PDB file of C-alpha atoms in Angstrom:
ATOM      1  CA  ASP A 753       2.864 -27.014  -3.254  1.00  0.00           C
ATOM      2  CA  GLY A 754       2.001 -28.631  -6.595  1.00  0.00           C
ATOM      3  CA  LEU A 755       3.142 -27.704 -10.082  1.00  0.00           C
ATOM      4  CA  TRP A 756      -0.199 -26.192 -11.083  1.00  0.00           C
ATOM      5  CA  ILE A 757      -2.548 -23.606  -9.650  1.00  0.00           C
ATOM      6  CA  LYS A 758      -6.042 -22.512 -10.643  1.00  0.00           C
ATOM      7  CA  CYS A 759      -6.045 -18.777 -11.358  1.00  0.00           C
ATOM      8  CA  ASP A 760      -8.368 -16.813  -9.085  1.00  0.00           C
ATOM      9  CA  GLY A 761      -9.023 -14.426 -11.959  1.00  0.00           C
ATOM     10  CA  CYS A 762      -9.769 -16.516 -15.050  1.00  0.00           C
ATOM     11  CA  GLY A 763     -10.159 -19.958 -13.508  1.00  0.00           C
ATOM     12  CA  GLN A 764      -7.616 -21.471 -15.880  1.00  0.00           C
ATOM     13  CA  THR A 765      -4.936 -23.904 -14.736  1.00  0.00           C
ATOM     14  CA  VAL A 766      -1.427 -22.509 -15.081  1.00  0.00           C
ATOM     15  CA  PHE A 767       2.052 -23.529 -14.019  1.00  0.00           C
ATOM     16  CA  LYS A 768       2.799 -22.146 -10.572  1.00  0.00           C
ATOM     17  CA  SER A 769       6.343 -21.362 -11.734  1.00  0.00           C
ATOM     18  CA  GLU A 770       5.006 -19.200 -14.580  1.00  0.00           C
ATOM     19  CA  VAL A 771       2.993 -17.117 -12.137  1.00  0.00           C
ATOM     20  CA  GLU A 772       6.013 -16.720  -9.843  1.00  0.00           C
ATOM     21  CA  GLU A 773       8.297 -15.741 -12.728  1.00  0.00           C
ATOM     22  CA  ASN A 774       5.683 -13.223 -13.903  1.00  0.00           C
ATOM     23  CA  LEU A 775       5.824 -11.273 -10.603  1.00  0.00           C
ATOM     24  CA  ARG A 776       2.888 -13.304  -9.238  1.00  0.00           C
ATOM     25  CA  VAL A 777       0.672 -12.202 -12.098  1.00  0.00           C
ATOM     26  CA  CYS A 778      -1.337 -14.712 -14.151  1.00  0.00           C
ATOM     27  CA  PRO A 779       0.275 -14.936 -17.631  1.00  0.00           C
ATOM     28  CA  LEU A 780      -3.138 -15.679 -19.176  1.00  0.00           C
ATOM     29  CA  CYS A 781      -5.449 -12.994 -17.771  1.00  0.00           C
ATOM     30  CA  GLY A 782      -3.187 -10.594 -15.863  1.00  0.00           C
ATOM     31  CA  TYR A 783      -4.732 -11.306 -12.464  1.00  0.00           C
ATOM     32  CA  HIS A 784      -2.489  -9.782  -9.783  1.00  0.00           C
ATOM     33  CA  TYR A 785      -1.976 -12.007  -6.757  1.00  0.00           C
ATOM     34  CA  ARG A 786      -1.164 -10.436  -3.416  1.00  0.00           C
ATOM     35  CA  ILE A 787       2.538 -10.350  -2.595  1.00  0.00           C
ATOM     36  CA  THR A 788       4.489 -10.124   0.651  1.00  0.00           C
ATOM     37  CA  VAL A 789       6.355  -7.103   1.948  1.00  0.00           C
ATOM     38  CA  ALA A 790       9.674  -8.760   1.084  1.00  0.00           C
ATOM     39  CA  GLU A 791       8.497  -9.474  -2.470  1.00  0.00           C
ATOM     40  CA  ARG A 792       7.325  -5.878  -2.864  1.00  0.00           C
ATOM     41  CA  ILE A 793      10.699  -4.556  -1.746  1.00  0.00           C
ATOM     42  CA  ARG A 794      12.539  -6.803  -4.229  1.00  0.00           C
ATOM     43  CA  LEU A 795      10.187  -5.797  -7.038  1.00  0.00           C
ATOM     44  CA  VAL A 796      10.275  -2.026  -6.652  1.00  0.00           C
ATOM     45  CA  PHE A 797      13.529  -0.868  -5.093  1.00  0.00           C
ATOM     46  CA  ASP A 798      17.153  -1.063  -6.163  1.00  0.00           C
ATOM     47  CA  PRO A 799      18.833  -4.296  -5.007  1.00  0.00           C
ATOM     48  CA  GLU A 800      19.823  -4.330  -1.318  1.00  0.00           C
ATOM     49  CA  SER A 801      18.957  -0.642  -0.935  1.00  0.00           C
ATOM     50  CA  PHE A 802      16.085  -0.981   1.551  1.00  0.00           C
ATOM     51  CA  GLN A 803      17.036  -0.117   5.119  1.00  0.00           C
ATOM     52  CA  GLU A 804      14.223  -0.690   7.617  1.00  0.00           C
ATOM     53  CA  THR A 805      13.431   1.896  10.287  1.00  0.00           C
ATOM     54  CA  ARG A 806      11.393   1.649  13.492  1.00  0.00           C
ATOM     55  CA  ALA A 807      11.330  -2.167  13.433  1.00  0.00           C
ATOM     56  CA  GLU A 808      11.334  -2.082  17.231  1.00  0.00           C
ATOM     57  CA  LEU A 809       7.851  -0.530  17.379  1.00  0.00           C
ATOM     58  CA  ALA A 810       5.226  -3.148  18.181  1.00  0.00           C
ATOM     59  CA  SER A 811       1.614  -3.101  19.335  1.00  0.00           C
ATOM     60  CA  THR A 812       0.547  -4.044  22.844  1.00  0.00           C
ATOM     61  CA  ASP A 813      -2.902  -4.941  24.183  1.00  0.00           C
ATOM     62  CA  PRO A 814      -4.028  -1.864  26.162  1.00  0.00           C
ATOM     63  CA  LEU A 815      -7.691  -2.923  26.292  1.00  0.00           C
ATOM     64  CA  GLY A 816      -7.139  -6.584  27.153  1.00  0.00           C
ATOM     65  CA  PHE A 817      -9.205  -7.412  24.057  1.00  0.00           C
ATOM     66  CA  SER A 818     -10.169 -10.981  23.225  1.00  0.00           C
ATOM     67  CA  VAL A 819     -12.483 -12.862  20.873  1.00  0.00           C
ATOM     68  CA  GLY A 820     -13.400 -16.252  22.255  1.00  0.00           C
ATOM     69  CA  LYS A 821     -10.303 -17.910  23.659  1.00  0.00           C
ATOM     70  CA  GLU A 822      -7.821 -15.884  21.623  1.00  0.00           C
ATOM     71  CA  THR A 823      -6.574 -12.654  23.130  1.00  0.00           C
ATOM     72  CA  TYR A 824      -5.353  -9.752  21.019  1.00  0.00           C
ATOM     73  CA  ALA A 825      -1.870 -10.315  22.433  1.00  0.00           C
ATOM     74  CA  LYS A 826      -1.878 -13.909  21.164  1.00  0.00           C
ATOM     75  CA  ARG A 827      -3.127 -12.848  17.757  1.00  0.00           C
ATOM     76  CA  LEU A 828      -0.342 -10.268  17.516  1.00  0.00           C
ATOM     77  CA  GLN A 829       2.222 -12.919  18.358  1.00  0.00           C
ATOM     78  CA  ARG A 830       0.795 -15.288  15.750  1.00  0.00           C
ATOM     79  CA  ALA A 831       0.829 -12.538  13.111  1.00  0.00           C
ATOM     80  CA  ARG A 832       4.476 -11.764  13.854  1.00  0.00           C
ATOM     81  CA  GLU A 833       5.459 -15.405  13.602  1.00  0.00           C
ATOM     82  CA  THR A 834       3.662 -16.055  10.312  1.00  0.00           C
ATOM     83  CA  SER A 835       4.583 -12.785   8.563  1.00  0.00           C
ATOM     84  CA  GLY A 836       8.081 -12.221   9.887  1.00  0.00           C
ATOM     85  CA  ASN A 837       7.156  -8.566  10.439  1.00  0.00           C
ATOM     86  CA  SER A 838       6.670  -6.756  13.740  1.00  0.00           C
ATOM     87  CA  GLU A 839       3.629  -4.825  12.479  1.00  0.00           C
ATOM     88  CA  ALA A 840       1.260  -4.373   9.542  1.00  0.00           C
ATOM     89  CA  MET A 841       3.473  -1.623   8.081  1.00  0.00           C
ATOM     90  CA  VAL A 842       7.185  -1.844   7.369  1.00  0.00           C
ATOM     91  CA  THR A 843       8.968   1.495   6.907  1.00  0.00           C
ATOM     92  CA  GLY A 844      12.431   2.483   5.809  1.00  0.00           C
ATOM     93  CA  PHE A 845      14.645   4.234   3.291  1.00  0.00           C
ATOM     94  CA  ALA A 846      15.420   2.829  -0.162  1.00  0.00           C
ATOM     95  CA  THR A 847      16.496   3.924  -3.609  1.00  0.00           C
ATOM     96  CA  LEU A 848      14.503   3.670  -6.829  1.00  0.00           C
ATOM     97  CA  GLU A 849      16.681   4.002  -9.921  1.00  0.00           C
ATOM     98  CA  GLY A 850      19.145   5.841  -7.715  1.00  0.00           C
ATOM     99  CA  MET A 851      16.634   8.216  -6.104  1.00  0.00           C
ATOM    100  CA  ARG A 852      16.403   7.967  -2.310  1.00  0.00           C
ATOM    101  CA  LEU A 853      12.896   7.566  -0.916  1.00  0.00           C
ATOM    102  CA  ALA A 854      11.144   7.149   2.410  1.00  0.00           C
ATOM    103  CA  ALA A 855       8.958   4.084   1.945  1.00  0.00           C
ATOM    104  CA  GLY A 856       6.125   2.343   3.743  1.00  0.00           C
ATOM    105  CA  ILE A 857       4.813  -1.098   2.746  1.00  0.00           C
ATOM    106  CA  MET A 858       1.709  -2.594   4.326  1.00  0.00           C
ATOM    107  CA  ASP A 859       1.181  -6.314   4.915  1.00  0.00           C
ATOM    108  CA  PRO A 860      -2.438  -7.434   4.281  1.00  0.00           C
ATOM    109  CA  ASP A 861      -1.746 -10.736   6.047  1.00  0.00           C
ATOM    110  CA  PHE A 862      -0.808  -9.079   9.366  1.00  0.00           C
ATOM    111  CA  ILE A 863      -4.232  -8.960  11.033  1.00  0.00           C
ATOM    112  CA  MET A 864      -5.683  -7.946   7.647  1.00  0.00           C
ATOM    113  CA  GLY A 865      -3.231  -5.061   7.361  1.00  0.00           C
ATOM    114  CA  SER A 866      -5.292  -3.194   9.936  1.00  0.00           C
ATOM    115  CA  MET A 867      -4.165   0.166  11.305  1.00  0.00           C
ATOM    116  CA  GLY A 868      -3.676   0.510  15.023  1.00  0.00           C
ATOM    117  CA  ALA A 869      -1.593   2.913  17.083  1.00  0.00           C
ATOM    118  CA  VAL A 870       1.747   1.551  15.868  1.00  0.00           C
ATOM    119  CA  VAL A 871       0.873   1.598  12.164  1.00  0.00           C
ATOM    120  CA  GLY A 872      -0.316   5.186  12.539  1.00  0.00           C
ATOM    121  CA  GLU A 873       2.810   6.113  14.471  1.00  0.00           C
ATOM    122  CA  LYS A 874       5.090   4.506  11.892  1.00  0.00           C
ATOM    123  CA  PHE A 875       3.443   6.466   9.079  1.00  0.00           C
ATOM    124  CA  CYS A 876       3.733   9.728  11.023  1.00  0.00           C
ATOM    125  CA  LEU A 877       7.395   9.071  11.804  1.00  0.00           C
ATOM    126  CA  LEU A 878       7.989   8.171   8.154  1.00  0.00           C
ATOM    127  CA  ALA A 879       6.603  11.572   7.164  1.00  0.00           C
ATOM    128  CA  GLU A 880       8.838  13.282   9.731  1.00  0.00           C
ATOM    129  CA  ASP A 881      11.861  11.380   8.414  1.00  0.00           C
ATOM    130  CA  ALA A 882      11.047  12.429   4.849  1.00  0.00           C
ATOM    131  CA  ILE A 883      10.721  16.088   5.821  1.00  0.00           C
ATOM    132  CA  ARG A 884      13.965  16.029   7.795  1.00  0.00           C
ATOM    133  CA  GLU A 885      15.913  14.181   5.085  1.00  0.00           C
ATOM    134  CA  ARG A 886      14.209  16.010   2.184  1.00  0.00           C
ATOM    135  CA  VAL A 887      13.240  12.834   0.329  1.00  0.00           C
ATOM    136  CA  PRO A 888       9.965  11.882  -1.412  1.00  0.00           C
ATOM    137  CA  VAL A 889       7.534   9.393   0.144  1.00  0.00           C
ATOM    138  CA  LEU A 890       6.192   6.188  -1.407  1.00  0.00           C
ATOM    139  CA  VAL A 891       3.583   4.068   0.370  1.00  0.00           C
ATOM    140  CA  PHE A 892       2.026   0.768  -0.691  1.00  0.00           C
ATOM    141  CA  ALA A 893      -1.334   0.496   1.064  1.00  0.00           C
ATOM    142  CA  ALA A 894      -3.029  -2.829   1.791  1.00  0.00           C
ATOM    143  CA  SER A 895      -5.524  -2.931   4.618  1.00  0.00           C
ATOM    144  CA  GLY A 896      -8.860  -4.045   5.959  1.00  0.00           C
ATOM    145  CA  GLY A 897      -9.204  -0.771   7.876  1.00  0.00           C
ATOM    146  CA  ALA A 898      -8.831   0.343  11.485  1.00  0.00           C
ATOM    147  CA  ARG A 899      -7.869  -2.319  14.032  1.00  0.00           C
ATOM    148  CA  MET A 900     -10.974  -2.961  16.127  1.00  0.00           C
ATOM    149  CA  GLN A 901      -8.945  -4.529  18.947  1.00  0.00           C
ATOM    150  CA  GLU A 902      -7.577  -1.067  19.802  1.00  0.00           C
ATOM    151  CA  GLY A 903     -10.899   0.767  19.763  1.00  0.00           C
ATOM    152  CA  ILE A 904     -10.889   4.564  19.558  1.00  0.00           C
ATOM    153  CA  VAL A 905      -7.082   4.612  19.634  1.00  0.00           C
ATOM    154  CA  ALA A 906      -7.089   2.950  16.206  1.00  0.00           C
ATOM    155  CA  LEU A 907      -9.678   5.370  14.827  1.00  0.00           C
ATOM    156  CA  MET A 908      -7.560   8.314  16.004  1.00  0.00           C
ATOM    157  CA  GLN A 909      -4.855   7.257  13.551  1.00  0.00           C
ATOM    158  CA  MET A 910      -6.998   8.403  10.636  1.00  0.00           C
ATOM    159  CA  ALA A 911      -6.726  12.021  11.797  1.00  0.00           C
ATOM    160  CA  ARG A 912      -3.071  11.650  12.817  1.00  0.00           C
ATOM    161  CA  THR A 913      -1.950  10.244   9.470  1.00  0.00           C
ATOM    162  CA  ALA A 914      -4.010  12.771   7.500  1.00  0.00           C
ATOM    163  CA  GLU A 915      -2.318  15.547   9.459  1.00  0.00           C
ATOM    164  CA  ALA A 916       1.081  13.989   8.667  1.00  0.00           C
ATOM    165  CA  VAL A 917       0.239  14.170   4.959  1.00  0.00           C
ATOM    166  CA  ALA A 918      -0.652  17.844   5.420  1.00  0.00           C
ATOM    167  CA  ARG A 919       2.828  18.412   6.856  1.00  0.00           C
ATOM    168  CA  LEU A 920       4.343  16.728   3.798  1.00  0.00           C
ATOM    169  CA  ASN A 921       2.359  19.100   1.599  1.00  0.00           C
ATOM    170  CA  GLU A 922       3.515  22.131   3.573  1.00  0.00           C
ATOM    171  CA  ALA A 923       7.125  20.988   3.193  1.00  0.00           C
ATOM    172  CA  SER A 924       6.676  20.369  -0.580  1.00  0.00           C
ATOM    173  CA  ILE A 925       7.617  16.705  -0.197  1.00  0.00           C
ATOM    174  CA  PRO A 926       6.210  14.553  -3.038  1.00  0.00           C
ATOM    175  CA  TYR A 927       4.044  11.663  -1.872  1.00  0.00           C
ATOM    176  CA  ILE A 928       2.774   8.812  -4.054  1.00  0.00           C
ATOM    177  CA  SER A 929       0.269   6.303  -2.695  1.00  0.00           C
ATOM    178  CA  VAL A 930      -0.093   2.911  -4.385  1.00  0.00           C
ATOM    179  CA  LEU A 931      -3.320   1.097  -3.519  1.00  0.00           C
ATOM    180  CA  THR A 932      -3.007  -2.683  -3.613  1.00  0.00           C
ATOM    181  CA  ASP A 933      -5.529  -5.430  -2.985  1.00  0.00           C
ATOM    182  CA  PRO A 934      -7.296  -4.729  -0.652  1.00  0.00           C
ATOM    183  CA  THR A 935      -7.251  -1.106   0.516  1.00  0.00           C
ATOM    184  CA  THR A 936     -10.337  -0.374   2.574  1.00  0.00           C
ATOM    185  CA  GLY A 937     -11.758   1.242   5.697  1.00  0.00           C
ATOM    186  CA  GLY A 938      -9.845   3.784   7.742  1.00  0.00           C
ATOM    187  CA  VAL A 939      -6.606   3.386   5.815  1.00  0.00           C
ATOM    188  CA  TYR A 940      -8.306   4.224   2.516  1.00  0.00           C
ATOM    189  CA  ALA A 941     -10.210   7.074   4.196  1.00  0.00           C
ATOM    190  CA  SER A 942      -6.991   8.649   5.467  1.00  0.00           C
ATOM    191  CA  PHE A 943      -3.390   8.607   4.232  1.00  0.00           C
ATOM    192  CA  ALA A 944      -3.883   6.088   1.411  1.00  0.00           C
ATOM    193  CA  SER A 945      -6.139   8.412  -0.595  1.00  0.00           C
ATOM    194  CA  LEU A 946      -4.212  11.638   0.073  1.00  0.00           C
ATOM    195  CA  GLY A 947      -1.137  11.263  -2.118  1.00  0.00           C
ATOM    196  CA  ASP A 948      -0.084  13.809  -4.715  1.00  0.00           C
ATOM    197  CA  LEU A 949      -0.658  10.876  -7.036  1.00  0.00           C
ATOM    198  CA  VAL A 950      -2.892   7.962  -6.042  1.00  0.00           C
ATOM    199  CA  ILE A 951      -2.545   4.897  -8.244  1.00  0.00           C
ATOM    200  CA  ALA A 952      -3.493   1.232  -7.966  1.00  0.00           C
ATOM    201  CA  GLU A 953      -2.592  -2.208  -9.195  1.00  0.00           C
ATOM    202  CA  PRO A 954      -5.085  -3.812 -11.614  1.00  0.00           C
ATOM    203  CA  GLY A 955      -8.123  -5.348  -9.989  1.00  0.00           C
ATOM    204  CA  ALA A 956      -7.363  -4.009  -6.506  1.00  0.00           C
ATOM    205  CA  TYR A 957     -10.374  -3.943  -4.183  1.00  0.00           C
ATOM    206  CA  ILE A 958     -10.688  -0.370  -2.892  1.00  0.00           C
ATOM    207  CA  GLY A 959     -13.310   1.354  -0.780  1.00  0.00           C
ATOM    208  CA  PHE A 960     -14.436   2.438   2.669  1.00  0.00           C
ATOM    209  CA  ALA A 961     -17.345   0.113   3.482  1.00  0.00           C
ATOM    210  CA  GLY A 962     -18.116  -3.254   1.902  1.00  0.00           C
ATOM    211  CA  LYS A 963     -20.604  -3.771  -0.904  1.00  0.00           C
ATOM    212  CA  ARG A 964     -23.157  -5.673   1.188  1.00  0.00           C
ATOM    213  CA  LEU A 965     -23.126  -3.017   3.905  1.00  0.00           C
ATOM    214  CA  ILE A 966     -23.646  -0.206   1.392  1.00  0.00           C
ATOM    215  CA  GLU A 967     -26.421  -2.045  -0.441  1.00  0.00           C
ATOM    216  CA  GLY A 968     -28.151  -2.789   2.860  1.00  0.00           C
ATOM    217  CA  ALA A 969     -27.945   0.822   4.000  1.00  0.00           C
ATOM    218  CA  LEU A 970     -29.036   2.350   0.682  1.00  0.00           C
ATOM    219  CA  LYS A 971     -31.527  -0.386  -0.254  1.00  0.00           C
ATOM    220  CA  THR A 972     -30.132  -0.531  -3.765  1.00  0.00           C
ATOM    221  CA  THR A 973     -28.050  -2.751  -6.020  1.00  0.00           C
ATOM    222  CA  LEU A 974     -24.595  -1.450  -6.851  1.00  0.00           C
ATOM    223  CA  PRO A 975     -22.890  -2.019 -10.225  1.00  0.00           C
ATOM    224  CA  GLU A 976     -20.560  -4.965 -10.675  1.00  0.00           C
ATOM    225  CA  GLY A 977     -16.956  -4.175  -9.864  1.00  0.00           C
ATOM    226  CA  PHE A 978     -17.751  -0.720  -8.481  1.00  0.00           C
ATOM    227  CA  GLN A 979     -15.002  -1.051  -5.852  1.00  0.00           C
ATOM    228  CA  ARG A 980     -12.321  -2.294  -8.211  1.00  0.00           C
ATOM    229  CA  ALA A 981      -9.409  -0.143  -9.350  1.00  0.00           C
ATOM    230  CA  GLU A 982     -10.609   0.182 -12.938  1.00  0.00           C
ATOM    231  CA  PHE A 983     -14.045   1.486 -11.887  1.00  0.00           C
ATOM    232  CA  LEU A 984     -12.463   4.029  -9.551  1.00  0.00           C
ATOM    233  CA  LEU A 985     -10.133   5.218 -12.310  1.00  0.00           C
ATOM    234  CA  GLU A 986     -13.051   5.638 -14.702  1.00  0.00           C
ATOM    235  CA  HIS A 987     -14.877   7.773 -12.135  1.00  0.00           C
ATOM    236  CA  GLY A 988     -11.956  10.012 -11.211  1.00  0.00           C
ATOM    237  CA  PHE A 989     -10.863   8.530  -7.877  1.00  0.00           C
ATOM    238  CA  LEU A 990      -7.463   7.327  -9.147  1.00  0.00           C
ATOM    239  CA  ASP A 991      -4.749   8.871 -11.278  1.00  0.00           C
ATOM    240  CA  ALA A 992      -3.709   5.594 -12.907  1.00  0.00           C
ATOM    241  CA  VAL A 993      -3.926   1.823 -12.808  1.00  0.00           C
ATOM    242  CA  VAL A 994      -0.461   0.410 -13.406  1.00  0.00           C
ATOM    243  CA  ARG A 995       0.551  -3.176 -14.074  1.00  0.00           C
ATOM    244  CA  ARG A 996       3.062  -4.623 -11.642  1.00  0.00           C
ATOM    245  CA  SER A 997       5.625  -5.189 -14.398  1.00  0.00           C
ATOM    246  CA  GLU A 998       5.571  -1.465 -15.235  1.00  0.00           C
ATOM    247  CA  LEU A 999       5.343  -0.104 -11.708  1.00  0.00           C
ATOM    248  CA  ARG A1000       9.025   0.554 -11.095  1.00  0.00           C
ATOM    249  CA  SER A1001       9.553   2.611 -14.262  1.00  0.00           C
ATOM    250  CA  TRP A1002       6.207   4.392 -13.819  1.00  0.00           C
ATOM    251  CA  LEU A1003       7.080   5.475 -10.289  1.00  0.00           C
ATOM    252  CA  SER A1004      10.506   6.709 -11.353  1.00  0.00           C
ATOM    253  CA  ARG A1005       8.944   8.914 -14.025  1.00  0.00           C
ATOM    254  CA  ALA A1006       6.221  10.092 -11.653  1.00  0.00           C
ATOM    255  CA  PHE A1007       8.665  11.220  -8.982  1.00  0.00           C
ATOM    256  CA  SER A1008      10.662  13.075 -11.636  1.00  0.00           C
ATOM    257  CA  LEU A1009       7.463  14.832 -12.676  1.00  0.00           C
ATOM    258  CA  LEU A1010       6.525  15.744  -9.102  1.00  0.00           C
ATOM    259  CA  ALA A1011      10.020  16.990  -8.296  1.00  0.00           C
ATOM    260  CA  GLY A1012       9.901  19.592 -11.052  1.00  0.00           C
ATOM    261  CA  GLY A1013      12.819  21.962 -10.615  1.00  0.00           C
ATOM    262  CA  ARG A1014      13.200  21.231  -6.899  1.00  0.00           C
ATOM    263  CA  GLN A1015      16.107  19.201  -5.621  1.00  0.00           C
ATOM    264  CA  TYR A1016      15.743  16.450  -3.057  1.00  0.00           C
ATOM    265  CA  ALA A1017      18.403  14.482  -1.220  1.00  0.00           C
ATOM    266  CA  GLY A1018      19.676  11.636  -3.374  1.00  0.00           C
ATOM    267  CA  PHE A1019      17.771  12.881  -6.426  1.00  0.00           C
ATOM    268  CA  SER A1020      19.863  13.373  -9.540  1.00  0.00           C
ATOM    269  CA  ARG A1021      18.454  15.164 -12.546  1.00  0.00           C
ATOM    270  CA  ARG A1022      18.647  12.613 -15.328  1.00  0.00           C
ATOM    271  CA  ALA A1023      17.653  12.860 -18.958  1.00  0.00           C
ATOM    272  CA  ALA A1024      13.985  13.656 -19.467  1.00  0.00           C
ATOM    273  CA  HIS A1025      11.620  10.696 -19.223  1.00  0.00           C
ATOM    274  CA  PRO A1026       8.908  10.023 -21.813  1.00  0.00           C
ATOM    275  CA  PRO A1027       5.593  11.746 -21.054  1.00  0.00           C
ATOM    276  CA  LEU A1028       3.763  10.232 -18.083  1.00  0.00           C
ATOM    277  CA  LYS A1029       0.318   8.905 -18.976  1.00  0.00           C
ATOM    278  CA  LEU A1030      -2.214   9.135 -16.161  1.00  0.00           C
ATOM    279  CA  GLN A1031      -4.537   6.470 -17.476  1.00  0.00           C
ATOM    280  CA  ALA A1032      -5.202   2.773 -17.200  1.00  0.00           C
ATOM    281  CA  HIS A1033      -2.784   0.410 -18.899  1.00  0.00           C
ATOM    282  CA  GLU A1034      -4.574  -1.855 -21.338  1.00  0.00           C
TER     283      GLU A1034
END
C-alpha cells in the first residue's frame, strides 16, 4: 500500500502510481504485471460494452476432494470471495472499436486459472454463441492447467474445447487467442494454442510442463527463458508479441484482416488499417 514498489522485472524502485497509470507495466523496463479480469475488460473493450454471460455457472465438488483440512468446496468459495468472479473464466459479449465480439477472459488468481468442467463448458458455450450470433471470438488465456480437484472430468475439457475450436473453424468464425502470464498445462495444450492468430503479452510464461519437470525427464539443461513469449515467437510458436499499450489497436486490425470480405454481426467495414506486422514489438 506504499508509494513505491520494487519492479519484479528490473528490480528498480518505481512509483506505484506510475505503474498503475502505465496499464500496470513498469515504465523503466516494460515488465508486464498480471491484471484482473475487470482491468482487462476496461483496457481492451469499448467503455461499458461488456455484457457478461453464463455468470450463473459455478463448479461443485463431485469428488469430495480435499487437501489437508481444506476441501475443494471451501477453496472454491474462497476464490469467489477474493476474485469477485464465479469461475476462472468470465465470458460475454463486448465491442472493440465498434466491432461486436464474443469474449472470454481467464483469471489466474482463481485457483491458478485452472480449467475444470465449468471453464470448459463456458468456453464451449462461448463458441456456440459466436457461431449463432456470427461474431468473432477473442480469448485471454491465463492458467496453471487442468484443475486436479476434478480429476478426469477436468482433463476431458481439453478435448471438448479443442472440438469447439474446430466448430468455429467450420463456421468461418475468426478466433484470436491472447496468451498472458502464465498460460500453461491443459489450457495451453488445448484452446489457447488453437486460435487463427495466437499472440502473447511480453514476458508471458507459456508452456505445457514446467522447466524443472522437463529437465528432470530429459536429463538436460534447457536454455534460459525458453518458455517466455519472446522465445516462443522466435521459434515459430506465436504470431506476435504485443505490448499491452498497443493491444487494443493491434486486435482491431487483426480482426479486420481475418474478416476479409466476409461480414459479421456488428462489424462495419471501415477505412483500411495499416499493414499488420506479425512480429515482436521492440
